[in-house]
XYZ file of C-alpha atoms in Angstrom:
701
model
C 101.789 99.784 117.483
C 100.378 100.853 114.101
C 98.704 104.184 113.337
C 95.557 102.167 112.701
C 95.802 100.488 116.109
C 96.656 103.778 117.786
C 93.584 105.435 116.332
C 91.381 102.529 117.350
C 92.828 102.480 120.855
C 92.146 106.197 121.143
C 88.604 105.640 119.955
C 87.959 102.866 122.488
C 89.523 104.895 125.280
C 87.038 107.685 124.640
C 83.990 105.458 124.364
C 82.651 106.699 127.683
C 83.123 110.347 126.749
C 80.313 112.424 125.286
C 82.591 113.650 122.529
C 86.103 112.978 121.238
C 88.007 111.276 118.460
C 86.317 108.410 116.690
C 87.841 106.228 113.981
C 85.631 104.197 111.657
C 86.577 101.527 109.155
C 85.868 102.973 105.693
C 86.894 99.954 103.607
C 83.650 98.296 102.564
C 80.990 98.967 99.928
C 83.029 100.886 97.392
C 82.249 100.974 93.678
C 84.965 100.898 91.037
C 85.420 101.785 87.366
C 88.679 101.357 85.522
C 89.802 103.297 82.465
C 90.869 104.054 79.882
C 88.210 106.695 79.471
C 87.413 108.642 76.293
C 87.614 111.910 78.168
C 87.804 113.352 81.659
C 86.414 114.637 83.949
C 83.235 112.573 83.801
C 80.396 114.765 84.938
C 77.563 113.462 82.765
C 74.737 111.583 84.443
C 74.961 108.723 81.933
C 78.533 107.965 82.856
C 77.971 108.176 86.612
C 74.924 105.941 86.420
C 76.712 103.347 84.289
C 78.100 99.996 85.327
C 80.330 100.005 88.414
C 82.027 97.024 90.053
C 81.415 96.503 93.765
C 84.705 96.171 95.666
C 86.113 96.386 99.146
C 89.378 98.063 100.038
C 92.282 97.095 99.927
C 91.921 96.804 96.136
C 94.132 96.983 93.064
C 93.282 96.618 89.392
C 96.739 95.221 88.532
C 96.767 91.997 90.558
C 96.779 89.859 87.385
C 97.990 91.842 84.374
C 101.044 93.358 86.075
C 102.151 89.885 87.202
C 101.602 87.889 84.019
C 101.938 90.104 80.914
C 105.240 91.754 80.054
C 104.790 95.463 79.404
C 101.103 94.822 78.761
C 99.255 96.032 81.831
C 96.877 98.891 82.495
C 98.391 102.059 83.894
C 96.204 105.130 84.045
C 93.142 106.486 85.815
C 90.356 104.674 87.596
C 87.566 105.851 89.855
C 86.296 104.689 93.231
C 83.148 106.007 94.873
C 81.339 105.360 98.122
C 78.157 106.687 99.711
C 78.062 107.350 103.429
C 76.112 109.148 106.142
C 77.420 110.882 109.209
C 76.045 109.971 112.623
C 73.803 112.547 114.270
C 76.315 112.822 117.115
C 78.979 113.951 114.625
C 77.228 117.246 113.912
C 79.590 120.055 114.843
C 82.662 117.820 114.766
C 85.563 117.921 112.353
C 85.764 115.130 109.805
C 88.786 113.623 108.027
C 89.536 110.839 105.563
C 92.815 109.012 106.102
C 94.176 106.892 103.245
C 97.036 104.539 104.088
C 98.048 104.184 100.431
C 96.696 104.955 96.956
C 98.625 104.014 93.818
C 99.941 106.293 92.682
C 98.363 109.747 92.484
C 94.977 110.568 93.980
C 92.350 113.290 93.744
C 89.625 113.077 96.374
C 86.173 114.645 95.983
C 83.359 114.832 98.522
C 79.961 115.850 97.198
C 81.575 117.057 93.943
C 84.063 119.227 95.831
C 87.803 118.603 95.548
C 89.048 118.190 99.118
C 92.654 117.302 98.315
C 95.244 115.551 96.164
C 98.260 113.392 96.850
C 101.256 112.313 94.765
C 103.009 109.102 95.703
C 101.831 105.497 95.941
C 103.380 104.474 99.238
C 102.767 107.054 101.951
C 99.597 107.783 103.888
C 97.703 111.063 103.642
C 94.829 112.619 105.551
C 92.385 115.227 104.262
C 89.908 117.332 106.198
C 86.455 117.092 104.615
C 84.461 119.013 107.248
C 83.402 121.814 104.908
C 82.255 119.426 102.189
C 80.200 117.005 104.322
C 76.434 117.096 104.677
C 75.882 116.061 108.289
C 72.146 115.549 107.754
C 72.006 113.704 104.428
C 73.797 111.260 102.160
C 77.356 111.988 101.072
C 79.417 110.592 98.225
C 83.199 110.399 98.112
C 84.945 109.898 94.777
C 88.629 109.005 94.459
C 90.420 109.309 91.144
C 93.495 107.048 91.318
C 96.111 107.024 88.560
C 99.235 104.845 88.402
C 100.573 106.050 85.053
C 104.283 106.794 85.212
C 105.070 110.483 85.593
C 108.443 112.248 85.390
C 107.594 114.348 88.455
C 106.489 111.529 90.805
C 108.862 108.842 92.080
C 109.299 106.110 90.987
C 109.193 107.553 87.483
C 108.715 104.174 85.764
C 107.720 100.544 86.352
C 111.152 99.107 85.508
C 112.380 97.659 88.794
C 108.929 96.908 90.193
C 105.336 97.651 89.318
C 103.397 100.489 90.916
C 100.041 98.820 91.458
C 97.035 101.062 90.882
C 94.194 101.425 93.342
C 93.203 102.131 96.925
C 95.372 99.247 98.021
C 95.672 100.002 101.731
C 92.912 100.698 104.288
C 90.887 103.914 104.574
C 89.593 105.462 107.799
C 86.923 108.047 108.579
C 88.131 110.117 111.542
C 86.014 112.564 113.526
C 87.393 114.886 116.203
C 86.310 117.812 118.286
C 87.156 121.316 117.175
C 90.380 121.121 119.167
C 92.536 118.070 118.690
C 95.908 116.523 118.003
C 96.681 117.354 114.393
C 95.436 114.776 111.899
C 96.771 116.327 108.690
C 100.466 116.745 109.490
C 101.732 114.888 106.412
C 99.849 111.769 107.502
C 101.709 111.602 110.825
C 100.153 110.747 114.203
C 100.737 114.361 115.283
C 102.979 113.219 118.152
C 106.764 112.870 117.890
C 108.787 110.958 120.488
C 112.547 111.459 120.387
C 115.268 110.095 122.620
C 118.879 110.905 123.454
C 121.690 109.984 125.859
C 120.378 106.429 125.992
C 122.213 103.988 128.239
C 121.311 101.377 130.830
C 121.566 104.141 133.439
C 119.220 106.766 131.949
C 117.478 107.983 128.828
C 116.235 111.440 127.898
C 112.844 111.458 126.168
C 111.173 114.412 124.466
C 107.527 114.343 123.406
C 106.293 116.924 120.902
C 102.599 117.151 120.090
C 101.044 119.281 117.362
C 97.690 120.659 118.450
C 95.140 122.137 116.086
C 92.372 124.537 117.110
C 89.735 124.547 114.393
C 87.353 126.810 116.271
C 87.112 130.583 116.047
C 88.336 131.384 119.561
C 91.143 130.480 121.976
C 90.514 127.278 123.919
C 91.784 126.467 127.432
C 93.049 122.862 127.472
C 95.215 120.585 129.566
C 97.908 118.535 127.825
C 98.643 115.248 129.583
C 101.582 113.016 128.690
C 102.045 109.602 130.284
C 104.853 107.098 129.710
C 104.011 103.508 130.669
C 106.202 100.438 130.800
C 105.520 97.187 128.966
C 103.166 96.022 131.706
C 101.093 99.195 131.501
C 102.457 100.756 134.702
C 102.989 104.526 134.743
C 106.664 105.467 134.672
C 106.510 109.218 134.053
C 103.771 111.772 133.543
C 103.254 115.465 132.960
C 100.164 117.675 133.018
C 100.143 121.290 131.867
C 97.525 123.864 131.002
C 97.597 126.158 127.975
C 95.339 128.544 126.098
C 95.312 127.304 122.533
C 95.030 130.042 119.950
C 93.119 129.338 116.727
C 95.895 131.076 114.791
C 97.823 128.155 113.343
C 98.991 124.792 114.631
C 100.758 124.943 117.998
C 103.527 122.607 119.175
C 103.752 121.553 122.808
C 106.952 119.894 124.125
C 107.540 117.853 127.273
C 110.899 116.449 128.454
C 111.391 113.382 130.641
C 114.302 111.483 132.181
C 113.850 107.735 132.593
C 116.211 106.231 135.149
C 117.559 102.688 134.637
C 115.504 102.122 131.487
C 114.668 98.721 130.063
C 116.360 98.958 126.673
C 115.081 97.762 123.293
C 117.626 95.064 122.377
C 116.499 94.025 118.899
C 115.357 90.422 118.429
C 116.816 89.441 121.800
C 114.569 91.723 123.852
C 112.320 94.119 121.862
C 110.998 95.875 124.946
C 108.458 98.614 124.368
C 107.173 101.426 126.524
C 104.162 103.458 125.404
C 103.578 107.196 125.297
C 100.016 108.462 125.689
C 99.248 112.071 124.820
C 95.785 113.353 125.608
C 93.958 116.654 125.574
C 91.540 117.483 128.387
C 88.918 120.225 128.356
C 86.457 120.887 131.160
C 87.647 117.756 132.943
C 86.838 115.604 129.903
C 89.275 113.862 127.538
C 88.687 115.255 124.045
C 91.536 113.547 122.176
C 94.207 110.918 122.723
C 97.021 109.314 120.732
C 99.205 106.399 121.853
C 102.688 105.872 120.422
C 105.406 103.216 120.942
C 108.692 103.963 122.662
C 111.668 101.640 122.400
C 114.754 103.043 124.103
C 117.867 102.227 122.075
C 121.032 103.655 120.541
C 122.216 102.706 117.051
C 125.824 103.124 115.851
C 127.545 102.180 112.599
C 131.333 102.295 112.976
C 133.602 102.090 109.937
C 135.609 98.881 109.877
C 134.005 97.496 113.025
C 130.326 96.912 112.380
C 126.925 97.759 113.793
C 126.268 98.415 117.473
C 123.005 98.431 119.408
C 123.168 100.081 122.834
C 126.945 99.887 122.701
C 127.092 96.152 121.927
C 128.054 94.554 118.611
C 124.869 93.455 116.871
C 124.653 90.957 113.980
C 123.048 92.489 110.898
C 121.656 89.461 109.059
C 119.690 91.244 106.399
C 116.978 90.505 103.855
C 114.939 92.774 101.594
C 111.204 92.674 100.986
C 108.832 93.823 98.265
C 105.248 94.067 99.421
C 103.400 92.305 96.566
C 101.906 88.794 96.534
C 100.942 86.542 93.648
C 97.408 87.360 92.414
C 96.969 89.922 95.180
C 99.403 92.571 94.058
C 99.930 95.135 96.785
C 96.341 94.926 98.095
C 97.308 93.025 101.219
C 95.733 92.492 104.602
C 97.408 92.093 107.960
C 97.422 88.339 107.306
C 99.828 88.651 104.365
C 102.045 91.203 106.105
C 102.296 88.997 109.183
C 103.015 85.898 107.097
C 105.957 87.664 105.438
C 107.333 88.781 108.784
C 106.957 85.262 110.169
C 109.084 83.926 107.301
C 111.676 86.661 107.823
C 111.905 85.799 111.504
C 112.020 82.069 110.750
C 115.019 82.407 108.446
C 116.874 84.144 111.275
C 117.110 87.672 109.885
C 117.855 90.465 112.341
C 117.414 93.382 109.960
C 115.237 94.164 106.932
C 115.594 96.612 104.105
C 112.051 97.448 103.001
C 112.691 98.204 99.375
C 112.200 100.332 97.512
C 109.441 102.393 99.122
C 107.489 103.103 102.277
C 105.552 100.027 103.348
C 102.456 99.484 105.453
C 102.516 100.867 108.963
C 101.527 97.376 110.041
C 104.959 96.200 108.926
C 106.924 98.798 110.884
C 104.749 98.321 113.974
C 105.263 94.575 113.973
C 109.013 95.074 113.537
C 108.961 97.214 116.692
C 107.585 94.297 118.678
C 109.615 91.599 116.882
C 112.912 93.439 117.284
C 113.841 93.606 113.600
C 116.158 96.521 112.790
C 114.678 98.338 109.811
C 115.947 100.271 106.800
C 113.100 102.435 105.433
C 113.389 104.301 102.148
C 111.660 106.302 99.437
C 111.159 105.124 95.813
C 113.817 107.327 94.215
C 115.100 104.475 92.047
C 116.344 103.407 88.639
C 116.109 106.620 86.625
C 116.428 110.386 86.960
C 114.222 112.807 85.011
C 115.216 116.164 86.496
C 111.602 116.804 87.465
C 111.268 114.717 90.625
C 112.999 117.101 93.060
C 109.888 118.387 94.833
C 108.134 115.029 95.028
C 111.227 113.230 96.346
C 111.400 115.734 99.185
C 107.673 115.405 99.848
C 107.793 111.594 100.008
C 110.841 111.634 102.296
C 109.141 114.102 104.634
C 106.064 111.871 104.752
C 108.151 108.740 105.347
C 109.935 110.332 108.289
C 106.965 112.004 109.946
C 104.683 109.006 109.610
C 107.280 106.582 110.984
C 109.262 108.815 113.319
C 108.226 106.955 116.460
C 109.003 103.411 115.341
C 112.063 102.352 117.383
C 112.901 99.616 114.861
C 113.915 102.120 112.154
C 117.579 103.056 112.198
C 118.101 104.622 108.770
C 116.347 106.594 106.017
C 117.173 105.488 102.471
C 117.473 108.366 100.005
C 118.108 106.749 96.618
C 118.827 103.452 94.904
C 120.859 103.181 91.679
C 120.123 106.607 90.224
C 122.864 108.251 88.229
C 122.877 110.515 85.195
C 122.868 113.484 85.188
C 125.254 113.009 88.070
C 125.447 116.674 89.139
C 121.671 116.882 89.546
C 121.410 113.489 91.245
C 124.217 114.292 93.649
C 122.649 117.648 94.528
C 119.229 116.075 95.033
C 120.650 113.361 97.287
C 122.554 115.938 99.339
C 119.373 117.977 99.712
C 117.408 114.895 100.795
C 120.106 114.130 103.355
C 119.774 117.665 104.714
C 115.986 117.311 104.890
C 116.276 114.008 106.763
C 118.717 115.492 109.260
C 116.432 118.493 109.772
C 113.363 116.316 110.328
C 115.190 113.658 112.347
C 118.753 114.484 113.475
C 119.149 111.233 115.410
C 118.879 108.672 112.603
C 121.325 107.879 109.821
C 120.778 108.287 106.083
C 121.916 106.097 103.204
C 122.313 106.245 99.442
C 122.828 103.155 97.272
C 125.006 102.702 94.181
C 125.299 99.741 91.830
C 128.817 100.388 90.556
C 130.648 99.354 93.728
C 133.223 102.146 93.742
C 133.620 104.575 96.599
C 134.108 107.738 94.578
C 131.343 107.456 91.999
C 129.979 111.018 91.421
C 126.639 110.314 93.154
C 128.214 108.650 96.212
C 129.200 109.984 99.634
C 126.195 112.275 100.076
C 124.746 110.376 103.038
C 125.886 108.888 106.348
C 126.043 105.354 104.933
C 127.193 104.260 101.496
C 125.233 101.293 100.247
C 126.460 99.241 97.301
C 124.583 96.605 95.286
C 126.854 93.890 93.864
C 125.834 90.796 91.905
C 129.100 88.960 91.301
C 128.543 85.985 89.040
C 125.154 87.250 87.958
C 125.283 90.721 86.387
C 129.070 90.969 86.506
C 132.290 88.969 86.757
C 132.390 85.708 88.754
C 130.958 84.581 92.083
C 134.278 84.690 93.928
C 135.245 88.162 92.701
C 133.452 89.486 95.771
C 136.671 88.839 97.735
C 138.864 91.236 95.770
C 136.161 93.902 95.770
C 135.784 93.932 99.546
C 139.505 93.736 100.194
C 140.139 96.655 97.841
C 137.627 98.875 99.627
C 138.982 97.874 103.028
C 142.473 98.821 101.916
C 141.743 102.042 100.044
C 138.751 103.479 101.939
C 139.019 102.392 105.590
C 137.025 105.469 106.682
C 133.971 104.544 104.602
C 130.841 103.291 106.365
C 129.752 100.654 103.877
C 126.786 98.313 103.612
C 126.262 95.629 100.977
C 122.661 96.495 100.195
C 121.886 93.899 97.513
C 123.511 90.651 96.388
C 122.366 87.273 95.101
C 121.075 85.631 91.915
C 117.793 84.513 90.386
C 116.683 80.952 91.011
C 113.804 79.227 89.253
C 112.850 76.056 91.169
C 111.777 74.498 87.854
C 115.334 74.874 86.529
C 117.870 72.439 88.000
C 121.372 71.289 87.125
C 124.528 70.037 88.803
C 126.697 71.490 86.052
C 127.498 75.030 87.129
C 130.264 77.472 86.390
C 131.295 80.640 88.248
C 129.024 82.981 86.326
C 125.685 82.916 84.534
C 124.427 85.012 81.653
C 121.341 86.515 83.263
C 119.818 87.332 79.876
C 119.192 83.629 79.184
C 115.842 81.954 79.912
C 117.547 79.398 82.176
C 117.923 80.378 85.849
C 118.791 77.205 87.781
C 118.023 77.306 91.465
C 121.304 75.517 92.071
C 123.253 78.522 90.766
C 121.403 80.782 93.179
C 122.317 78.390 95.989
C 125.975 78.305 94.948
C 126.102 82.111 94.879
C 124.647 82.523 98.358
C 126.768 79.781 99.898
C 130.004 81.426 98.886
C 129.109 85.092 99.156
C 127.565 84.904 102.622
C 130.678 83.080 103.853
C 132.798 86.001 102.633
C 130.483 88.672 104.058
C 130.551 86.955 107.462
C 134.333 87.345 107.634
C 134.419 91.084 106.923
C 133.205 93.502 109.619
C 134.037 96.238 107.092
C 130.591 95.390 105.647
C 128.572 96.911 108.485
C 125.363 95.259 107.290
C 124.346 93.142 104.325
C 120.957 92.639 102.666
C 120.397 89.710 100.348
C 118.098 90.326 97.397
C 115.312 89.222 97.931
C 113.294 87.462 100.582
C 110.418 86.773 98.156
C 110.063 86.616 94.388
C 108.136 89.638 93.111
C 106.639 91.140 89.976
C 108.798 92.947 87.416
C 106.203 93.865 84.760
C 108.741 95.085 82.206
C 110.859 91.905 82.277
C 110.748 88.395 80.881
C 113.630 86.424 82.325
C 114.265 82.941 83.613
C 111.380 81.470 81.677
C 108.737 83.374 83.672
C 106.990 86.521 82.485
C 106.996 89.621 84.682
C 108.998 88.055 87.471
C 112.120 88.674 89.492
C 113.203 85.244 90.749
C 115.865 86.293 93.248
C 113.688 85.481 96.240
C 114.455 82.833 98.822
C 110.724 82.073 98.709
C 108.479 81.721 95.655
C 106.053 84.488 94.693
C 103.048 82.495 95.981
C 104.939 81.882 99.260
C 104.487 78.104 98.903
C 108.034 77.026 98.109
C 111.169 77.734 100.099
C 114.274 77.473 97.959
C 117.512 75.865 99.139
C 119.001 79.288 99.862
C 116.306 79.870 102.468
C 117.625 76.953 104.509
C 121.228 78.034 103.949
C 120.524 81.277 105.762
C 118.307 79.676 108.373
C 121.109 77.251 109.259
C 123.666 80.079 109.460
C 121.510 82.710 111.172
C 118.748 81.132 113.172
C 118.895 79.821 116.718
C 116.436 77.116 115.674
C 117.767 73.632 114.879
C 118.273 73.002 111.160
C 119.098 69.828 109.242
C 118.445 70.123 105.527
C 119.580 68.142 102.480
C 119.851 70.384 99.426
C 118.829 69.817 95.801
C 115.614 67.941 96.562
C 114.084 69.463 93.410
C 117.134 68.437 91.390
C 115.961 64.844 91.630
C 116.685 63.594 88.099
C 120.447 63.393 88.497
C 122.900 64.105 85.678
C 125.941 62.249 87.016
C 126.347 58.895 88.759
C 129.225 60.252 90.824
C 128.035 63.361 92.598
C 128.107 65.150 95.953
C 125.562 65.642 98.707
C 125.330 68.931 100.590
C 123.702 69.189 104.010
C 123.054 72.302 106.089
C 123.238 71.434 109.772
C 123.671 73.728 112.771
C 123.557 70.925 115.359
C 126.801 69.002 115.089
C 128.090 66.874 112.212
C 125.336 65.177 110.171
C 125.330 61.471 109.396
C 124.105 60.508 105.920
C 123.158 57.172 104.436
C 122.544 56.331 100.761
C 119.976 53.580 100.360
C 120.752 52.534 103.913
C 124.557 52.529 103.475
C 126.382 54.997 105.760
C 128.616 57.500 103.984
C 132.052 58.573 105.284
C 132.304 61.673 107.478
C 131.747 64.858 105.425
C 134.120 67.734 104.965
C 133.198 71.168 106.216
C 132.367 73.740 103.533
C 132.319 77.528 103.666
C 130.817 77.912 107.162
C 130.431 75.721 110.226
C 126.921 74.636 109.155
C 127.994 73.640 105.630
C 128.710 69.915 105.163
C 129.662 68.191 101.888
C 129.788 64.472 101.145
C 132.062 64.085 98.118
C 132.420 61.271 95.561
C 129.027 59.736 96.231
C 128.194 57.007 93.682
C 124.469 56.673 92.997
C 122.652 53.415 92.302
C 120.611 52.941 89.160
C 117.049 54.081 89.678
C 115.900 55.273 93.097
C 118.349 56.701 95.611
C 117.116 57.522 99.115
C 119.344 59.954 100.994
C 118.751 59.952 104.737
C 120.371 62.531 107.015
C 120.412 62.472 110.794
C 122.055 64.370 113.601
C 121.874 64.585 117.361
C 122.830 67.810 119.035
C 121.865 69.482 122.314
C 119.518 66.620 123.081
C 117.638 66.949 119.793
C 117.348 64.311 117.090
C 116.902 65.795 113.619
C 116.344 63.956 110.354
C 115.725 64.710 106.685
C 115.214 62.536 103.611
C 115.258 63.209 99.863
C 114.769 60.964 96.834
C 116.948 61.157 93.749
C 116.743 59.131 90.541
C 119.673 58.154 88.323
C 118.870 56.876 84.826
C 122.096 57.559 82.942
C 124.401 60.468 82.220
C 122.827 63.656 80.877
C 123.603 67.359 80.507
C 121.341 70.185 81.679
C 124.044 72.830 81.880
C 123.068 76.392 80.901
C 124.993 76.073 77.639
C 122.906 73.057 76.597
C 119.611 74.605 77.571
C 119.197 77.265 74.912
C 117.184 75.231 72.424
C 115.267 73.031 74.839
C 112.027 73.397 76.735
C 112.138 74.386 80.370
C 112.930 71.453 82.629
C 110.164 71.249 85.214
C 108.841 69.361 88.176
C 110.154 66.304 89.978
C-alpha cells in the first residue's frame, strides 16, 4: 500500500470525526515558468505578473529535449506557483506540503516565506507550512526547482541517465491536529514495522511510531495498534495510554508475536497483513496511519543462491528506469502499472530499480505482486569528493520512506564509482554502516563494473554486485564462462550478484551475420546481436548458483541525453521493450519462455524479414514441448535443442525465392499454440556490422 493510499485511507477513516488528518490532492492548477533567467531571485512585480504556463503535476520540462537532443537540453532553474485557500475547519490545525519527487533540488516558499529546501530528485519530502499560511485569505506557494548538475548532489551528472527537471511526482496538502503521527520524519510515514524470527510457526513484529506534539502543553493520548490479516480480520492489537510531552518527537514501541503466520512467499503467494496505528484523544481518533506487513525471511548464501523463508527462490531479474518516451519521468499510476505488468508478464521474480529511488506506487505494487526488490540511491558513474553528506541523506530517506515494504530485500549503495578509490571506499563503508543502523535486518550491496573481487572499492557491503557486458563493452559473448568459473574457484566465500548484463538492440537494425563481439561505438546495433547475447549468457547464469541473483540490463529502453549510439540520439537501446513500450524485442520472449509459467511459442527474427542467405536457420522459443515448423506448408525435420530446454533451432533451412511463410505449432498440456512469420528472399546480401559503416540505417519490414 503506497504512502499516498495510506494517507487517503487515513483521511477516509476519519471522515466522521470532527477533526483529524486530512489529505488533499494538490496537483492541479499550477503555473510554470522555465529559465534561464537573467538574474535571481525574481521579486519584481513585472516578472511575477508576466507570462506563466498553466500545468498540472506531475510535470517535467525535459520530456522532449532530454530524449531527442544529445547534450542539448535545458538544465537549470524553473518556477512553479499555485494559489490556494484553507478550509475554515482547518483553522488551528497544522499544515504540511508533501512532495513525492522534485527534480532535482527544490526551494519551497509560502507567502514569500522560505519553508524548506530539499536536495535530491528521487526521494519524497514533507515540509510544515503552518506558520506561513493565512487561514483566512488566499495563499501562494512557489517552488523553485533546479536540475543542473551539482558536485554535492547525487547523481553529479547526466551521463548514465537524465535527471528530469520539475515537480514530476504528485503533491499533497496534509492537515493534522496539534498532536499527530510525525509527518516530517525524512518523508517517512512515521511508523516503522520490523520483523524477526520469522518462520511458519511464529513471527515477532515490532511497531515503532513517532509522535509529534506541536502544542504548548503535554497531551494525554491513547496509542492503538492493530494488526489485521489479508481479509481484514484483527489478529493482534494493543492499546496504551501516555502523556505526550511537547518537548521533542517521542517514539512509542509495541511488540507482538504472531503464531502460525501466513508468510509472504514472493510471486507464488504475496500475502499481506496490515498494521494500523492510531492516536485517540478524548475518545476520538485524531490520527491514523496504515502500513503493509508481509512476513518473510530473506537469505543470500554464498555458492548456493537466494532463499525466501528457508526455501530456494529463483531470482529472475530485470532492471527498470522510470522514464517514458515523451513523458520523461512525469508518470501517473497508469504508466507505473503498465511497466509492472510487462515485468510480471516476462516472468521476472525480482527487480533492480536503478539507479535511484522510484515512486512509492512501484514499491507498493511490488508488495502485492510478490516481486523481490533491490532499491538503491543514485550514487553512480562519478565521484567528486563533495557528495558525502548528500549520499547519506538520500540513503536515509530511501530507507525510512520504504522501510515497511516487505518486497525490498536490499539497499544499493553505489554503482560503478571509483577514483579516488580511498574516498569512494570510505564513503561506501559509511553508507553501509548507516544502512545497518537504520535497518539492521536488510542486506546492502555495492556494484562494480570491473568484475574482480578485490578491486579497491569492493567488499564494503553485504553483497558484491558486478556489471559485465561480455561481447559488448569487453571481450566476447562466451567469455562469461571463464569469468564465473574463476570467481567460483578463487572466491568461494563471496556473495556475488550479476547486476547488469546484455547488449543494445535497435529493432531497425537486423542481420544474420554476427560474430562474438560488437564494437559498441558504431552506429549499428542489430537486435539480433542482443538476442544472441541473451540466449547464451542466460543459459550460463542458469547453471551457476554462485550467481545468487542476476539482473539483465534493461527491461525498457531509456533516455541517455549525453549519448548518440546505435543510430538513435539520446537513447540506451538495451531494453527488452522499446522506449515507447510498443515493441517487444526477441529477447523479451526469450526470457518469457525461460521464466514464465505462461505458455510461449515464438518464432524469432520477425523483423529480420529481408533475408541475407538462402540457407539459414529458424529459432523458436517454446516452453510447451517440441515445436513443429513448416516452411511454405512443408514440414521441417525435428529441431535440435539449443542452450536451454525452451530453445529450439531448425538448421539448414533453404528458403524459396520471394515469400516464405514460417508456421510454428505445438501442443502441450492440452494447449494448442501457433505462431507465423513472413520472410522474403531476393538474393544474397550482406548487412554485417563491418559492411554497415558507410550505409544508411536499415529500417522497417
